[in-house]
CSV table of C-alpha atoms in Angstrom, one decimal:
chain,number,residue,atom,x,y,z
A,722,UNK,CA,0.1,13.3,17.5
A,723,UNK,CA,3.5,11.5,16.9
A,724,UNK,CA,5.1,14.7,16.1
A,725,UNK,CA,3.5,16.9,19.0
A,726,UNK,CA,4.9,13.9,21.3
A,727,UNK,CA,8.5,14.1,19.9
A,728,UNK,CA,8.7,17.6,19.9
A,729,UNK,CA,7.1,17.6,23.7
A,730,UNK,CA,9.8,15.0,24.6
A,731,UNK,CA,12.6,17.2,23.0
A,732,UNK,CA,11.3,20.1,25.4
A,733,UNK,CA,10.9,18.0,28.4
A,734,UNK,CA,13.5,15.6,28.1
A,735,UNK,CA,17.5,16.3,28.8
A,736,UNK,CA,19.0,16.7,25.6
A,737,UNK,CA,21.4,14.9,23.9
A,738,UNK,CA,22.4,14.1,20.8
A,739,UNK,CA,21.2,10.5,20.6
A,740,UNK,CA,18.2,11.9,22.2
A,741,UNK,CA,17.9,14.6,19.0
A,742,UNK,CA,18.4,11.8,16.4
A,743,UNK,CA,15.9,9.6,18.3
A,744,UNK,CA,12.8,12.0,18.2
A,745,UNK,CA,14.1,13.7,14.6
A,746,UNK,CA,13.7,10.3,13.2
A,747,UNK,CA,10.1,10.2,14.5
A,748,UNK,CA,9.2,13.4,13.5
A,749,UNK,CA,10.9,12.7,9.9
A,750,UNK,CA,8.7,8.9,10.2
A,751,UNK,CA,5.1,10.9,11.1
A,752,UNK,CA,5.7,13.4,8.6
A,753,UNK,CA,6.5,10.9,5.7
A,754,UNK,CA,3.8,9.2,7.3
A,755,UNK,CA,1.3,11.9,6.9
A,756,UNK,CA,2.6,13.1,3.7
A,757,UNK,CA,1.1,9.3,2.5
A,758,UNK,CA,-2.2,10.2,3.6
A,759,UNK,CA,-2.9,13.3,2.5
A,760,UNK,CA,-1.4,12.3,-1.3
A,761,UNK,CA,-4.2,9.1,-1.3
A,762,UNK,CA,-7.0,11.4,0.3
A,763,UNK,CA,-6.0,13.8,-2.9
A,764,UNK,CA,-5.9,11.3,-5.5
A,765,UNK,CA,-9.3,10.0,-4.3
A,766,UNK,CA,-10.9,13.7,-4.4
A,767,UNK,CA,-9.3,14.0,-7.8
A,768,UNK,CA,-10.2,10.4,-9.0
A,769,UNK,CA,-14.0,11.3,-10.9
A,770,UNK,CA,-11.9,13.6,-13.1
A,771,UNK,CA,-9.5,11.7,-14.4
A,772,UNK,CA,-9.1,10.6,-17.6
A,773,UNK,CA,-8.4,6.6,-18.2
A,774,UNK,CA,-5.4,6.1,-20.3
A,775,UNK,CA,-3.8,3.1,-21.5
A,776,UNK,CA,-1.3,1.9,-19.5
A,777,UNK,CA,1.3,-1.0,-19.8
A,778,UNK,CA,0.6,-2.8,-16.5
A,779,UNK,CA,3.8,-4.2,-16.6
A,780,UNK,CA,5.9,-1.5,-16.8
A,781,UNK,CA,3.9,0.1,-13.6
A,782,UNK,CA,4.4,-3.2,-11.7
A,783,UNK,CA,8.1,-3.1,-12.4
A,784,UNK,CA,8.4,0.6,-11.1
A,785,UNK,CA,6.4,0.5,-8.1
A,786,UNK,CA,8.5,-3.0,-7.3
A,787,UNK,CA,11.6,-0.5,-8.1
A,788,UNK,CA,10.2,2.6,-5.5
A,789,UNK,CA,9.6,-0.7,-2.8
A,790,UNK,CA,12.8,-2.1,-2.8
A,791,UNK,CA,14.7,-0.5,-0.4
A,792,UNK,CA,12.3,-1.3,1.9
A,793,UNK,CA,12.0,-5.1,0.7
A,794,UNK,CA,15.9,-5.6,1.6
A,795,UNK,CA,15.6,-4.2,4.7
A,796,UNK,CA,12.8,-6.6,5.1
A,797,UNK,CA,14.7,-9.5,4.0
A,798,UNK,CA,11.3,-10.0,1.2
A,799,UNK,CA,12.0,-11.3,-1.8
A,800,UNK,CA,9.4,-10.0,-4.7
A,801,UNK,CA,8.5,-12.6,-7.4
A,802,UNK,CA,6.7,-10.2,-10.2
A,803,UNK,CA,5.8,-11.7,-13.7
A,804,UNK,CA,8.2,-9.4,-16.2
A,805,UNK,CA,7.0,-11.6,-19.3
A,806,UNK,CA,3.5,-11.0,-19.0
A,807,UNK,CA,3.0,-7.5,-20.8
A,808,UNK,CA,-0.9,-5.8,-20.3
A,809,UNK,CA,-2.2,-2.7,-21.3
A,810,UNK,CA,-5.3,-1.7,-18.7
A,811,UNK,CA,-7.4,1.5,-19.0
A,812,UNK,CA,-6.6,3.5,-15.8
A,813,UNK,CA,-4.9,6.7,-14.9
A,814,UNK,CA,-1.6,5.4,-14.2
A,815,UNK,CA,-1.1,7.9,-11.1
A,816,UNK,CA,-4.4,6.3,-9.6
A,817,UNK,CA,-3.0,2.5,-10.1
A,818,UNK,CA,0.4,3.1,-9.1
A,819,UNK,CA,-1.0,4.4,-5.6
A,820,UNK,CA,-3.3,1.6,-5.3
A,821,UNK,CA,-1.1,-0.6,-5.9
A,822,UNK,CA,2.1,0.9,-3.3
A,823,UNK,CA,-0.3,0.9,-0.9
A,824,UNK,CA,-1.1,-3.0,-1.3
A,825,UNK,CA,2.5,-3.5,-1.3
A,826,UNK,CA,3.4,-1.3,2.1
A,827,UNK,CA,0.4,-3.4,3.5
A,828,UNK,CA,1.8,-6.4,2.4
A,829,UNK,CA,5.3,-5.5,3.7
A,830,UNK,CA,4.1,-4.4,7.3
A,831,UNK,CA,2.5,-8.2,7.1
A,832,UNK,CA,5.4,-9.6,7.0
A,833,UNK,CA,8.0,-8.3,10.2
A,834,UNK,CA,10.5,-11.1,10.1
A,835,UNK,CA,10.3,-11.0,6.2
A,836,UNK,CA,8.8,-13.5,3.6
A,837,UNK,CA,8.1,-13.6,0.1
A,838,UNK,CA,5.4,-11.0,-2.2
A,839,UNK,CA,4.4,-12.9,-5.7
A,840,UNK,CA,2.5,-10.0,-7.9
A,841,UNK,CA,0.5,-11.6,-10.8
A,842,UNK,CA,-1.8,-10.0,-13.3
A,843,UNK,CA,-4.1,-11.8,-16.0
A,844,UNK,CA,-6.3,-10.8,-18.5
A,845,UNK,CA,-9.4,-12.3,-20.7
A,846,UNK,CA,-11.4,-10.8,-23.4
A,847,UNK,CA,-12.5,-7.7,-21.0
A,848,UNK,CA,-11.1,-7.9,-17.7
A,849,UNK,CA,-7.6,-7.5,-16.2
A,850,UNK,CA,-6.9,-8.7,-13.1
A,851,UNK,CA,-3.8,-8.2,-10.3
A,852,UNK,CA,-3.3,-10.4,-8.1
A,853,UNK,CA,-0.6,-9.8,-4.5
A,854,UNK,CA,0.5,-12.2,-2.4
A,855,UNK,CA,2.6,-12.4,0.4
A,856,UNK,CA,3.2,-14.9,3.0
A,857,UNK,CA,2.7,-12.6,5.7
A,858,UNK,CA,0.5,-12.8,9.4
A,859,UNK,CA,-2.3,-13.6,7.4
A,860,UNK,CA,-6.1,-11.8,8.3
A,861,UNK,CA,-8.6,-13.6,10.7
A,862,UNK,CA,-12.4,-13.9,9.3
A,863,UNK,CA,-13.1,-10.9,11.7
A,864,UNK,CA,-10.8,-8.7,10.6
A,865,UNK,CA,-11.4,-9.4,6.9
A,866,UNK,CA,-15.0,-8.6,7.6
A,867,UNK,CA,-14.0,-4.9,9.1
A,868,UNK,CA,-10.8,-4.6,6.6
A,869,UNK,CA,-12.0,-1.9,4.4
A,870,UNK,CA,-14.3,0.4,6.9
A,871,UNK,CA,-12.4,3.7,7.4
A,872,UNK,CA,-10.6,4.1,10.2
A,873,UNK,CA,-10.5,0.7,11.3
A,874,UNK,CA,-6.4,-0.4,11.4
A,875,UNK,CA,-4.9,-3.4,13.0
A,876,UNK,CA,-1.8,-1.3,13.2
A,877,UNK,CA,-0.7,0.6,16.4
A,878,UNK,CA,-0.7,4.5,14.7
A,879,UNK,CA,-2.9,3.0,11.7
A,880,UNK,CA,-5.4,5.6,11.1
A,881,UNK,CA,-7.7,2.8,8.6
A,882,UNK,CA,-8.1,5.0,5.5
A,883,UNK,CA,-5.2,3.3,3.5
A,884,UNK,CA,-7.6,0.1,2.3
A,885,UNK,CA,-10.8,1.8,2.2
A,886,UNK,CA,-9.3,4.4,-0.2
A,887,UNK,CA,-7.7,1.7,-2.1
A,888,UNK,CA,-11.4,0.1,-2.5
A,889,UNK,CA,-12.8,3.2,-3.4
A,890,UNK,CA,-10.2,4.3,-6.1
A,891,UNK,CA,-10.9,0.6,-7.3
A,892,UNK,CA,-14.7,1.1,-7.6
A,893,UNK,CA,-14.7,4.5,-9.0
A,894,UNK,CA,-12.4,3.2,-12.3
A,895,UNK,CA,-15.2,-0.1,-12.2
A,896,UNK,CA,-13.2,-2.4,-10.8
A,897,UNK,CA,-13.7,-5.3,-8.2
A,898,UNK,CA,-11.0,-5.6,-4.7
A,899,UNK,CA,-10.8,-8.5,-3.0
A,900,UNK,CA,-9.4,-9.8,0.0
A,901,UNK,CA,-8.3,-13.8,1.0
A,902,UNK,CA,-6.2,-15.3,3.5
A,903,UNK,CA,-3.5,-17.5,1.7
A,904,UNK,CA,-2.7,-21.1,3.3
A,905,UNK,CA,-1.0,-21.6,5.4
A,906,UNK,CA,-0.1,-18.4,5.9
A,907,UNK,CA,-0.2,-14.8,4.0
A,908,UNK,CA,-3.2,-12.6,2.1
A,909,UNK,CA,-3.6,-12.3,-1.5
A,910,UNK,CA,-5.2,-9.1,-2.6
A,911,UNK,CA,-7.1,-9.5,-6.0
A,912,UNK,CA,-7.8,-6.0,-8.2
């Protein structure tokens, strides 16, 4: 729909050159947009038949914070991550690593005016756990309640699958997602 419109406005609209970089930029933004989707509706088709693998949770953290921080600068977020802690989970590394952009592109679209994101991650004698935090708009008891139904978005353009795909990828590799609001303000996500 975003792309039909900007290409409609570039037929219907006088032409200029501010008008072309206006409705390029769109087109480039639904497309990358898109692109998102159909990769995490992949990944979750491909998800029963992939092997689990070691992988250092660490090092996964570290890159996905590296892939993020253009968009953290331009932000103004400042990502606390915890580079001492070293954890090796069983998980197919492509699997986590999209889980775990899409809790941080959530996280950064909670936080407009910028803020801070604090990943953690623990581990006892059989469970990991990864913990995301950011001091964002926060989640009402409503929302939280309807947060992980496909297609249900808060965003204007949202389509709702990114969090129920996330919880699905979770549950198909065993694991547990949860959801809190942080006081006073922000969400933590819990894997």
């Amino acid at each position: 729909a975003s792309i039909r419109s900007a290409a409609e406005m570039v037929q219907t609209t006088e032409v200029t050159a501010q008008t072309v970089r206006e409705m390029s930029s769109d087109v480039i933004d639904a497309v990358d947009r898109a692109n998102r989707w159909i990769t995490e509706l992949v990944h979750v088709a491909q998800a029963p038949q992939l092997q689990p693998e070691a992988v250092q949770l660490d090092e996964l953290v570290q890159n996905c914070m590296q892939e993020m921080a253009p968009e953290f600068t331009r932000r103004h977020i400042v990502c606390i991550a915890d580079p001492d802690a070293q954890l090796r989970v069983c998980a197919h590394s492509a699997t986590l690593r999209q889980i775990l952009l899409s809790i941080l592109a959530n996280a950064v679209e909670a936080m407009p005016g910028g803020g801070v994101l604090e990943i953690r991650w623990s581990c006892n004698d059989t469970l990991a756990g990864l913990r995301v935090c950011d001091t964002g708009t926060g989640i009402s008891a409503e929302v939280q309640q309807r947060l992980f139904r496909p297609f249900f978005s808060t965003k204007g353009g949202g389509l709702g699958i990114g969090l129920a795909l996330v919880k699905r990828m979770v549950e198909q590799w065993h694991g547990q997602l949860r959801l809190t609001p942080q006081l006073p303000h922000g969400t933590c996500v819990e894997i």
